[in-house]
mmCIF file of C-alpha atoms and ligand atoms in Angstrom:
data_model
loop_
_atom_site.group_PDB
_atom_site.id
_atom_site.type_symbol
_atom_site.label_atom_id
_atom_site.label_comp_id
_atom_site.label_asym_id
_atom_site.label_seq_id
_atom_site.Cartn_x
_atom_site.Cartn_y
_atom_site.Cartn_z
ATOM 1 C CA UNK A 642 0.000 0.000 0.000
ATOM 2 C CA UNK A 643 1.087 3.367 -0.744
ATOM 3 C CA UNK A 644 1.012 5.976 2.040
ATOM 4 C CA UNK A 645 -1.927 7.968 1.828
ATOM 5 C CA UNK A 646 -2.076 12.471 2.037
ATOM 6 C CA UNK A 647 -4.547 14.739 0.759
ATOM 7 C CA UNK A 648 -3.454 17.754 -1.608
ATOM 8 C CA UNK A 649 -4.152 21.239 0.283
ATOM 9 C CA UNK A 650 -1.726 23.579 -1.616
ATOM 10 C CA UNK A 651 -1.191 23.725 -5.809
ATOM 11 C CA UNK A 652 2.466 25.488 -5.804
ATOM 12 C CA UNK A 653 3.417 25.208 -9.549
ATOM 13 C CA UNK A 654 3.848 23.175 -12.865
ATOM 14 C CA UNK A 655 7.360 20.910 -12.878
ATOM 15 C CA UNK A 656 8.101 22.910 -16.446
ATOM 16 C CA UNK A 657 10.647 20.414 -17.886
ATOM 17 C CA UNK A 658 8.076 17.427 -17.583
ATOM 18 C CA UNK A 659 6.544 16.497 -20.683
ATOM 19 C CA UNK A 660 3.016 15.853 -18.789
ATOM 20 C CA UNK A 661 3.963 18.824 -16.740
ATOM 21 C CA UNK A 662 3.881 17.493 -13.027
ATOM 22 C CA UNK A 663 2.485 19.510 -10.417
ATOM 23 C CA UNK A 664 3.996 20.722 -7.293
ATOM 24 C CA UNK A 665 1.836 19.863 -4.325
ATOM 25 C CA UNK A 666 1.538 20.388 -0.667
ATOM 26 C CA UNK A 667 -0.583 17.652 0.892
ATOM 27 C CA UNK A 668 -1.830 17.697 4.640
ATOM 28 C CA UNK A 669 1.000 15.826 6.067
ATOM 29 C CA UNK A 670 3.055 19.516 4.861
ATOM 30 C CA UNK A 671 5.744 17.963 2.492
ATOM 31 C CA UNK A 672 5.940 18.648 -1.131
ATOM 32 C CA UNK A 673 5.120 16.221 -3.807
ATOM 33 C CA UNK A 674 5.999 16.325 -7.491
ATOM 34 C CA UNK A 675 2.316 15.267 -8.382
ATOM 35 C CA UNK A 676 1.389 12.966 -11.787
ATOM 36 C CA UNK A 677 -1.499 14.190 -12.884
ATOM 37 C CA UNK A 678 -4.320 10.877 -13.397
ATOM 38 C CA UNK A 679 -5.884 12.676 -16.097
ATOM 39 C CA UNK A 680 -3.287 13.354 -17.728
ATOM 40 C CA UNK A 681 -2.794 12.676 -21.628
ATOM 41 C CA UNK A 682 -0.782 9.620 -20.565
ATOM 42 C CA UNK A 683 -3.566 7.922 -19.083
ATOM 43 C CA UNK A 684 -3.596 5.870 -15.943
ATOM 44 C CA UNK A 685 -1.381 3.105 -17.126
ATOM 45 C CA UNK A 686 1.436 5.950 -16.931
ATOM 46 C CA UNK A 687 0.875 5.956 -13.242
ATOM 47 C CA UNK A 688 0.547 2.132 -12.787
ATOM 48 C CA UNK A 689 4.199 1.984 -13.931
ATOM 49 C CA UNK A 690 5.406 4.869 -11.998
ATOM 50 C CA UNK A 691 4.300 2.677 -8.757
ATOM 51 C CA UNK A 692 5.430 -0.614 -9.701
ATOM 52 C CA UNK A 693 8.219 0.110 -11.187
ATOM 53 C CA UNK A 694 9.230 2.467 -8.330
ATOM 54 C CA UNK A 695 8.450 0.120 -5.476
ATOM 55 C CA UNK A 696 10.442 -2.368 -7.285
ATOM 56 C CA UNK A 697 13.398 -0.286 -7.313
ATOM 57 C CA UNK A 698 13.025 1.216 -3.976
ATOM 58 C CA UNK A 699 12.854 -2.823 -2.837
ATOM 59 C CA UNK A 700 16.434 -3.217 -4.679
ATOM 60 C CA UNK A 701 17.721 -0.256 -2.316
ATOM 61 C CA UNK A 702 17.750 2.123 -5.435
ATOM 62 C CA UNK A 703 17.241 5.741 -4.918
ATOM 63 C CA UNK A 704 13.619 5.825 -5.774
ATOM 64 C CA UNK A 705 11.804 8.795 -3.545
ATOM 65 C CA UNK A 706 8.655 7.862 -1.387
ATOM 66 C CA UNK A 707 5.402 7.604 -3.735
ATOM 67 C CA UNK A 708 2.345 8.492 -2.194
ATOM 68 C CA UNK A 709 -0.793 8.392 -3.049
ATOM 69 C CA UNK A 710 -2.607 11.940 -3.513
ATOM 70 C CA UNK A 711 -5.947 12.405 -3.143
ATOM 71 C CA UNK A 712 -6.969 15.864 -5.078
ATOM 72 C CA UNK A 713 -9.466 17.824 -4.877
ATOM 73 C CA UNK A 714 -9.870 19.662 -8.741
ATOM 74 C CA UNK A 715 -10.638 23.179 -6.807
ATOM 75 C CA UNK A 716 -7.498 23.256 -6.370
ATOM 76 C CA UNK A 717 -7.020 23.875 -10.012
ATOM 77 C CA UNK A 718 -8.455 27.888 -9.471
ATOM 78 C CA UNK A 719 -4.871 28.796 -8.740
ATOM 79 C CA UNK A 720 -3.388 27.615 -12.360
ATOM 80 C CA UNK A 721 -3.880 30.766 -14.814
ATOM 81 C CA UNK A 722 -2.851 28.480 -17.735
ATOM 82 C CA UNK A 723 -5.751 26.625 -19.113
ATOM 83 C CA UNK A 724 -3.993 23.381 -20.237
ATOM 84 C CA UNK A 725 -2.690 22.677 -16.998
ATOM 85 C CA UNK A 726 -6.163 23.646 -15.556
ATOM 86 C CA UNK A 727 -7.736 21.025 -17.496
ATOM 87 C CA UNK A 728 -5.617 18.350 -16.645
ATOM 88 C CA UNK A 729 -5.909 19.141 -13.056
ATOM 89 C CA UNK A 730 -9.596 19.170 -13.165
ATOM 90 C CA UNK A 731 -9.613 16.046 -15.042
ATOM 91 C CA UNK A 732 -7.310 14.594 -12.235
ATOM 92 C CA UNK A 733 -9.711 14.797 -9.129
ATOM 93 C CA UNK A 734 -9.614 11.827 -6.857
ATOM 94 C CA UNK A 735 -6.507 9.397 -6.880
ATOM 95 C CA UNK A 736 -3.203 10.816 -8.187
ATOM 96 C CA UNK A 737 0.341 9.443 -7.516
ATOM 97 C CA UNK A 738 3.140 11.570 -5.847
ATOM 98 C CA UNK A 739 6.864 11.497 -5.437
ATOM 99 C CA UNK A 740 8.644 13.171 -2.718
ATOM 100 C CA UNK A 741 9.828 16.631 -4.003
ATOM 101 C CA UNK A 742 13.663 16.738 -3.933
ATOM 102 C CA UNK A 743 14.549 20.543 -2.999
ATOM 103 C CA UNK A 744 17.303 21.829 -4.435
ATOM 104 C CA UNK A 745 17.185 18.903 -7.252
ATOM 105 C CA UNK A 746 19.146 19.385 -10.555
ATOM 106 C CA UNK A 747 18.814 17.319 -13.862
ATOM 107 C CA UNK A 748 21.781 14.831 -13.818
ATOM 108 C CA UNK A 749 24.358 15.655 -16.576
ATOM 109 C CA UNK A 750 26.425 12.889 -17.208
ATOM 110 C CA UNK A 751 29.324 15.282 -17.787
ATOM 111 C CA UNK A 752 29.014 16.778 -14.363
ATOM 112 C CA UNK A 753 28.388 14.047 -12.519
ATOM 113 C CA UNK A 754 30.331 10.725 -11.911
ATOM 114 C CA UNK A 755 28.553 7.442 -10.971
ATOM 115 C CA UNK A 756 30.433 4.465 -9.391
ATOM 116 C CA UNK A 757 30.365 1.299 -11.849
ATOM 117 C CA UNK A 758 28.367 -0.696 -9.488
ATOM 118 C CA UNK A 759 25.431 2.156 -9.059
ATOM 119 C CA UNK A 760 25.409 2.511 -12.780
ATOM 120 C CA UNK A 761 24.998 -1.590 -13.440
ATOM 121 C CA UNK A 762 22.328 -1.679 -11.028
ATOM 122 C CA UNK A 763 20.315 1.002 -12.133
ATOM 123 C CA UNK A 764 21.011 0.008 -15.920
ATOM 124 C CA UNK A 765 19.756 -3.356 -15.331
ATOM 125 C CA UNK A 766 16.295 -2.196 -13.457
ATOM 126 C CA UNK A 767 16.013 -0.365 -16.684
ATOM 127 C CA UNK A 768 16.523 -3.293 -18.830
ATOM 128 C CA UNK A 769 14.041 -5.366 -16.310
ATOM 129 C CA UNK A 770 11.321 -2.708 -16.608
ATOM 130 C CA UNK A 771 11.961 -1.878 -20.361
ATOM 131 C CA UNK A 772 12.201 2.435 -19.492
ATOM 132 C CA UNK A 773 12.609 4.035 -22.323
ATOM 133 C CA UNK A 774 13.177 6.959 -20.297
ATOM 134 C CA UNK A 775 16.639 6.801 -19.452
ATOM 135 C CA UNK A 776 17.954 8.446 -22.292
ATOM 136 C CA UNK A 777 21.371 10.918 -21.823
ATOM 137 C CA UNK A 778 18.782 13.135 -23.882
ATOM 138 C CA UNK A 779 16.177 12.680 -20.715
ATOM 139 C CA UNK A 780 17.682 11.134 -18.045
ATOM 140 C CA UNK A 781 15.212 11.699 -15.604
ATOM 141 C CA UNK A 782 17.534 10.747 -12.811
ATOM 142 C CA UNK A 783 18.021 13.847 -10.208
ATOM 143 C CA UNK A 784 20.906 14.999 -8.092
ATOM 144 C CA UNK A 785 19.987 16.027 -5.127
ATOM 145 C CA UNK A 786 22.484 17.006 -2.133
ATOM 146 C CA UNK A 787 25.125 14.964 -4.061
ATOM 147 C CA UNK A 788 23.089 12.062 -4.203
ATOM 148 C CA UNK A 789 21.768 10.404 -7.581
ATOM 149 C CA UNK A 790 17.542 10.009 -7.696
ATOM 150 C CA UNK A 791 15.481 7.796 -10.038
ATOM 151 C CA UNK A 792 12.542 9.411 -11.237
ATOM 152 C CA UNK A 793 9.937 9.110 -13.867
ATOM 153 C CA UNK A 794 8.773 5.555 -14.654
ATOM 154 C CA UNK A 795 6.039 6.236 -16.591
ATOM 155 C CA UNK A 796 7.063 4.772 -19.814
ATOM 156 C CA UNK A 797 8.009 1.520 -18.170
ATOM 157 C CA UNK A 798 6.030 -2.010 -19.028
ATOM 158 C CA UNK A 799 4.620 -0.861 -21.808
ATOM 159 C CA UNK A 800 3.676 -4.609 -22.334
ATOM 160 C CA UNK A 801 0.501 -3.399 -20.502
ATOM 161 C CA UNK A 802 -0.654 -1.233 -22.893
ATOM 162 C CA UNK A 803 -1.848 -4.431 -24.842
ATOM 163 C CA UNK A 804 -2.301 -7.640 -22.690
ATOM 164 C CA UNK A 805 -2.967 -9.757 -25.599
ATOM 165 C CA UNK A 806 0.576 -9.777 -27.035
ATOM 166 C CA UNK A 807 2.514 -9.090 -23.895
ATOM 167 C CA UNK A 808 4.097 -12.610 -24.034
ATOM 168 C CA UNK A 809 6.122 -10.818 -27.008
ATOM 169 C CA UNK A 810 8.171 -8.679 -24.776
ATOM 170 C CA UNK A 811 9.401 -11.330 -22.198
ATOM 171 C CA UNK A 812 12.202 -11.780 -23.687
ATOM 172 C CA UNK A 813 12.385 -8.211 -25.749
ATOM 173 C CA UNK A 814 15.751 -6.942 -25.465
ATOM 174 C CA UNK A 815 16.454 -3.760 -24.105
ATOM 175 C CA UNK A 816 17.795 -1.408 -26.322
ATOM 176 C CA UNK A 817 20.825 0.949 -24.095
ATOM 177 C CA UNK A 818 22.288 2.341 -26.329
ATOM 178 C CA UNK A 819 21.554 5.783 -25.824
ATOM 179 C CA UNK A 820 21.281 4.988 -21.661
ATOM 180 C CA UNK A 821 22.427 7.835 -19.834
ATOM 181 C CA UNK A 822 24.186 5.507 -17.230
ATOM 182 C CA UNK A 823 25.916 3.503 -20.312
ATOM 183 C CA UNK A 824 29.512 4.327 -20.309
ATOM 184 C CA UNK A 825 29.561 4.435 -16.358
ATOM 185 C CA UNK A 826 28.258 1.113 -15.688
ATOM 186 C CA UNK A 827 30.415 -2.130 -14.599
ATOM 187 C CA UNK A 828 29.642 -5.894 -14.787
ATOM 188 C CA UNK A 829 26.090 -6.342 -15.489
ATOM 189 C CA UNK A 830 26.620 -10.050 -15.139
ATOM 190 C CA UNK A 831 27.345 -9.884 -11.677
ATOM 191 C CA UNK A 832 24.842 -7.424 -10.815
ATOM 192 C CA UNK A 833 22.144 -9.449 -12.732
ATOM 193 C CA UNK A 834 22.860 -12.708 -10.507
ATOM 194 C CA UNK A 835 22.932 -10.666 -7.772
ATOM 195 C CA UNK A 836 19.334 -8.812 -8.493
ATOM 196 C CA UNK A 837 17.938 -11.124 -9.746
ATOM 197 C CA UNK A 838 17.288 -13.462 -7.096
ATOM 198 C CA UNK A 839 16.278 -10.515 -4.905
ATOM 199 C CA UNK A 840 13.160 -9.938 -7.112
ATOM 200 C CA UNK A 841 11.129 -12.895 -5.617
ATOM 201 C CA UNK A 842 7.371 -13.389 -6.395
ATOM 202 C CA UNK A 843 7.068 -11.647 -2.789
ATOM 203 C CA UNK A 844 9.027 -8.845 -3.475
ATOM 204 C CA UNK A 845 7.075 -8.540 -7.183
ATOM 205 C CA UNK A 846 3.805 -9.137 -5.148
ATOM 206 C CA UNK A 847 4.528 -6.508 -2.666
ATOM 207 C CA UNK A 848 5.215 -4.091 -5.480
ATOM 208 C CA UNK A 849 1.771 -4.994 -7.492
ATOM 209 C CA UNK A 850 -0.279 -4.331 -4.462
ATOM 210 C CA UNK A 851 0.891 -1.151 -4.243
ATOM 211 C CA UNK A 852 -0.804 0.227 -7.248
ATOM 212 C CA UNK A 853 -3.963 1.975 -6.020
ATOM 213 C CA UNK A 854 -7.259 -0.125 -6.645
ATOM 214 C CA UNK A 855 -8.882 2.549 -9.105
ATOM 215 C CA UNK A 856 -6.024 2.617 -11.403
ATOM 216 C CA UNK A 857 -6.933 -1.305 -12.139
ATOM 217 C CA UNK A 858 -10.565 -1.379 -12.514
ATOM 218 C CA UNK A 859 -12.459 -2.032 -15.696
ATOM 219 C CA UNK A 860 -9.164 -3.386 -17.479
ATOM 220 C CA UNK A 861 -10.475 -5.243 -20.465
ATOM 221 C CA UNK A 862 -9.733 -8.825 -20.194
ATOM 222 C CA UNK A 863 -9.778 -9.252 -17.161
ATOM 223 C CA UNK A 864 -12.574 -10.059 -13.996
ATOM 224 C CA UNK A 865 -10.829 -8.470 -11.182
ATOM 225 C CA UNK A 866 -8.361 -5.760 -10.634
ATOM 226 C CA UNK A 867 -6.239 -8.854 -8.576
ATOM 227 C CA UNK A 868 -6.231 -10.587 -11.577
ATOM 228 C CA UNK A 869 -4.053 -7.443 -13.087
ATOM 229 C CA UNK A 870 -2.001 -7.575 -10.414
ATOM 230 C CA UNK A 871 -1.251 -10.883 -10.884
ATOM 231 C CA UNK A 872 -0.436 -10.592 -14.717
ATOM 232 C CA UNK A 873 2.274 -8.126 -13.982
ATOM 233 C CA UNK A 874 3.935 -10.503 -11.582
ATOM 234 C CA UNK A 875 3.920 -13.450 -13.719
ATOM 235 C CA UNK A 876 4.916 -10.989 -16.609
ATOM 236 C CA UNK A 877 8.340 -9.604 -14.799
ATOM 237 C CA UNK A 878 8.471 -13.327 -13.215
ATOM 238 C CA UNK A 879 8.471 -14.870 -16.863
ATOM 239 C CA UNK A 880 11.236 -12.468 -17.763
ATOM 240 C CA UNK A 881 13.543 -13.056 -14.944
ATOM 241 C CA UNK A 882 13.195 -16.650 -15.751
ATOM 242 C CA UNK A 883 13.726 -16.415 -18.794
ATOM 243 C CA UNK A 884 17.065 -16.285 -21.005
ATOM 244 C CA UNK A 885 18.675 -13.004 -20.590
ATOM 245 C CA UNK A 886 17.853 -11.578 -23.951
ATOM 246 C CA UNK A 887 16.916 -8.612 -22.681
ATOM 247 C CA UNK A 888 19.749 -7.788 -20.974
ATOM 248 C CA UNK A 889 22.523 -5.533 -22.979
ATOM 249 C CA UNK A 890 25.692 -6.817 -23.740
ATOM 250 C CA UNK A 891 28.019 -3.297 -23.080
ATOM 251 C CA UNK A 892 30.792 -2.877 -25.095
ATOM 252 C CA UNK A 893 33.291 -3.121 -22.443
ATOM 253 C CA UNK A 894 31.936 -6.306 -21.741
ATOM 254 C CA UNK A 895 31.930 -7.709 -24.786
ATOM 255 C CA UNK A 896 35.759 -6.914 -25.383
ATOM 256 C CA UNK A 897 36.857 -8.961 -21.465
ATOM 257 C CA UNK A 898 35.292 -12.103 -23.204
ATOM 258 C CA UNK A 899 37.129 -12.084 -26.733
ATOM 259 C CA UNK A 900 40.165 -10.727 -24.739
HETATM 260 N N1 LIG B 667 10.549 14.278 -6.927
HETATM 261 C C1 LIG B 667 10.992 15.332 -7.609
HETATM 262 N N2 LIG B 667 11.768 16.249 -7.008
HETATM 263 C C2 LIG B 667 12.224 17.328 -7.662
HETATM 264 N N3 LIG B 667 11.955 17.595 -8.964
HETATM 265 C C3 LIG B 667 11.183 16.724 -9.619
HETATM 266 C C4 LIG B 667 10.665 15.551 -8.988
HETATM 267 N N4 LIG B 667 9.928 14.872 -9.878
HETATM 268 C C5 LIG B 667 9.983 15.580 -11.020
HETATM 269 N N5 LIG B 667 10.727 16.696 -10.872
HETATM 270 C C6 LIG B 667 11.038 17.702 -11.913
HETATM 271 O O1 LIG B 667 9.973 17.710 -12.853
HETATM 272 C C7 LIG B 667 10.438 17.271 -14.130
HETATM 273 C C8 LIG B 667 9.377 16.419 -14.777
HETATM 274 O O2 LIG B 667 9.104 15.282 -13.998
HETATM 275 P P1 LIG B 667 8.892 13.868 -14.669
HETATM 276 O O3 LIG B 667 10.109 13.495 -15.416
HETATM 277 O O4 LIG B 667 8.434 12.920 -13.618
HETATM 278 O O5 LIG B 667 7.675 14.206 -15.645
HETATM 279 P P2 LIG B 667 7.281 13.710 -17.085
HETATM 280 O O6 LIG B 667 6.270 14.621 -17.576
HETATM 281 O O7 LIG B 667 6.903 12.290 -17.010
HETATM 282 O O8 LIG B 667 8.603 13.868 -17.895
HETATM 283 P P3 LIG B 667 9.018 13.458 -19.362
HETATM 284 O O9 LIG B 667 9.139 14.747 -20.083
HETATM 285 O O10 LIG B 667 10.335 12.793 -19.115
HETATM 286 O O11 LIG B 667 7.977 12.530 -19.884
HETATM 287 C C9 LIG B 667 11.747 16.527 -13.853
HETATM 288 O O12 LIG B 667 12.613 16.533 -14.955
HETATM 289 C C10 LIG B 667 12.297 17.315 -12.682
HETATM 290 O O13 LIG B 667 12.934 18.481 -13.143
HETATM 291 MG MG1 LIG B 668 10.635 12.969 -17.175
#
C-alpha cells in the first residue's frame, strides 16, 4: 500500500516534464511532485510509476517515497494556464506523488560521476522494466544534495498497454544504447545474478499491491483488478526466468570475453 495524504496547496507546474507534473503540498506539509491521473498519458502511466518504483526502492535504489494523492480539482483555481487547468480538473480523486527533492538538478552525465556498481544496477532495473526513459537526452535521474535520484517511470512495461501480445516482450531486449548511465556502468553479469534473485514473487507481489485499486478497474480482459495484479507478476516473473535476452551486452563487456 502506498502511504496515503490529501493535496491542500497547488504550488506550480514541474516545467521540464513532458506531462507537466504539479507541485503539491498535501496535509501531512511535504511537497510532492504530483502525476497528474488525467493526464494525456492515461492511468497506465501511473501504474508503472508505482510498480516500477516500489520495485526499485525494494532493490535499495534511490527511488523517492510515492504516495498516493488524493486531489481535490478546486485546487485547479490557482493555475492561470488553461492546459494545466484542465488536466488538473480532469485529475480529481486518486493521483500518484513522489517526494519533491529541494534543491534537485537534472543529472548531466558530464558533471556528474557514478560508481560502476550504481550505474549496473540502475542500468539493469532499466533493462528489467523496459524504461525508455533513461535516455542521456532525458535522463530523468536527479541529483539532489550529491546524491543520484530515479525518477519518472512512466514509460516503463509498456507490455501493458496491450495484454494480448505481452508474451512478445518477455524476452524483448532492451535497447541501451543511448542509456544515460551507459559508459559508467560495470559488470552487469554480476549485478544481474545478484538482483535477480532478490526480485522474488514476494518482493514482485509486494510491489503490485501497491498500485492503487482505481487505477486497475475495468481493465479489459480481465474479472478483477487482482487478476491485473497478478499478470504483472507473472509478466516480470516470466522475464527473470527467462534467457537473458533482454539484458545488454556493453561494449566493455563484450571486449573482457574475446580478450
Ligand atoms: N521528486 C521530484 N523532485 C524534484 N523535482 C522533480 C521531482 N519529480 C519531477 N521533478 C522535476 O519535474 C520534471 C518532470 O518530472 P517527470 O520526469 O516525472 O515528468 P514527465 O512529464 O513524465 O517527464 P518526461 O518529459 O520525461 O515525460 C523533472 O525533470 C524534474 O525536473
Ligand atoms: Mg521525465
Amino acid at each position: 500500500m502506498l502511504r496515503e495524504v490529501t493535496a491542500v496547496r497547488y504550488v506550480t507546474p514541474l516545467r521540464e516534464g513532458g506531462s507537466m507534473p504539479g507541485l503539491v503540498e498535501a496535509d501531512d506539509h511535504r511537497l510532492y511532485a504530483l502525476k497528474w491521473s488525467g493526464a494525456a498519458q492515461g492511468r497506465k502511466a501511473l501504474v508503472a510509476e508505482v510498480l516500477a518504483g516500489r520495485i526499485g526502492q525494494a532493490l535499495g535504489l534511490p527511488v523517492p517515497e510515492l504516495v498516493r494523492v488524493d486531489l481535490d480539482p478546486v485546487l485547479a483555481r490557482s493555475e492561470p494556464e488553461q492546459q494545466i487547468q484542465e488536466q488538473m480538473r480532469a485529475s480529481g480523486g486518486v493521483n500518484v506523488g513522489l517526494a519533491f527533492l529541494s534543491g534537485a538538478f537534472n543529472f548531466d552525465p558530464l558533471c556528474f560521476q557514478v560508481d560502476p556498481e550504481t550505474a549496473a544496477r540502475v542500468l539493469w532495473f532499466d533493462a528489467l522494466i523496459g524504461n525508455v526513459d533513461r535516455s542521456w537526452r532525458n535522463p530523468n535521474l536527479l541529483v539532489a544534495a550529491g546524491r543520484l535520484h530515479l525518477i519518472d517511470h512512466g514509460a516503463s512495461l509498456i507490455f501493458h498497454h496491450h495484454w494480448a501480445g505481452a508474451a512478445g516482450w518477455i524476452r524483448r531486449p532492451y535497447d541501451a544504447g543511448d542509456h544515460a548511465l551507459r559508459r559508467f556502468a560495470g559488470d552487469l553479469a554480476a549485478v544481474d545474478a545478484e538482483l535477480a534473485a532478490q526480485v522474488t514473487p514476494e518482493l514482485l507481489a509486494g510491489a503490485a499491491d501497491a498500485i492503487p485499486e482505481e487505477f486497475l478497474l475495468d481493465e479489459p480482459g480481465f474479472e478483477h483488478p487482482r487478476a491485473v495484479r497478478d499478470a504483472y507478476v507473472a509478466q516480470l516473473l516470466a522475464r527473470l526466468a527467462g534467457p537473458r535476452d533482454w539484458l545488454p551486452v556493453l561494449p566493455h563487456d563484450e571486449s573482457e570475453a574475446t580478450a
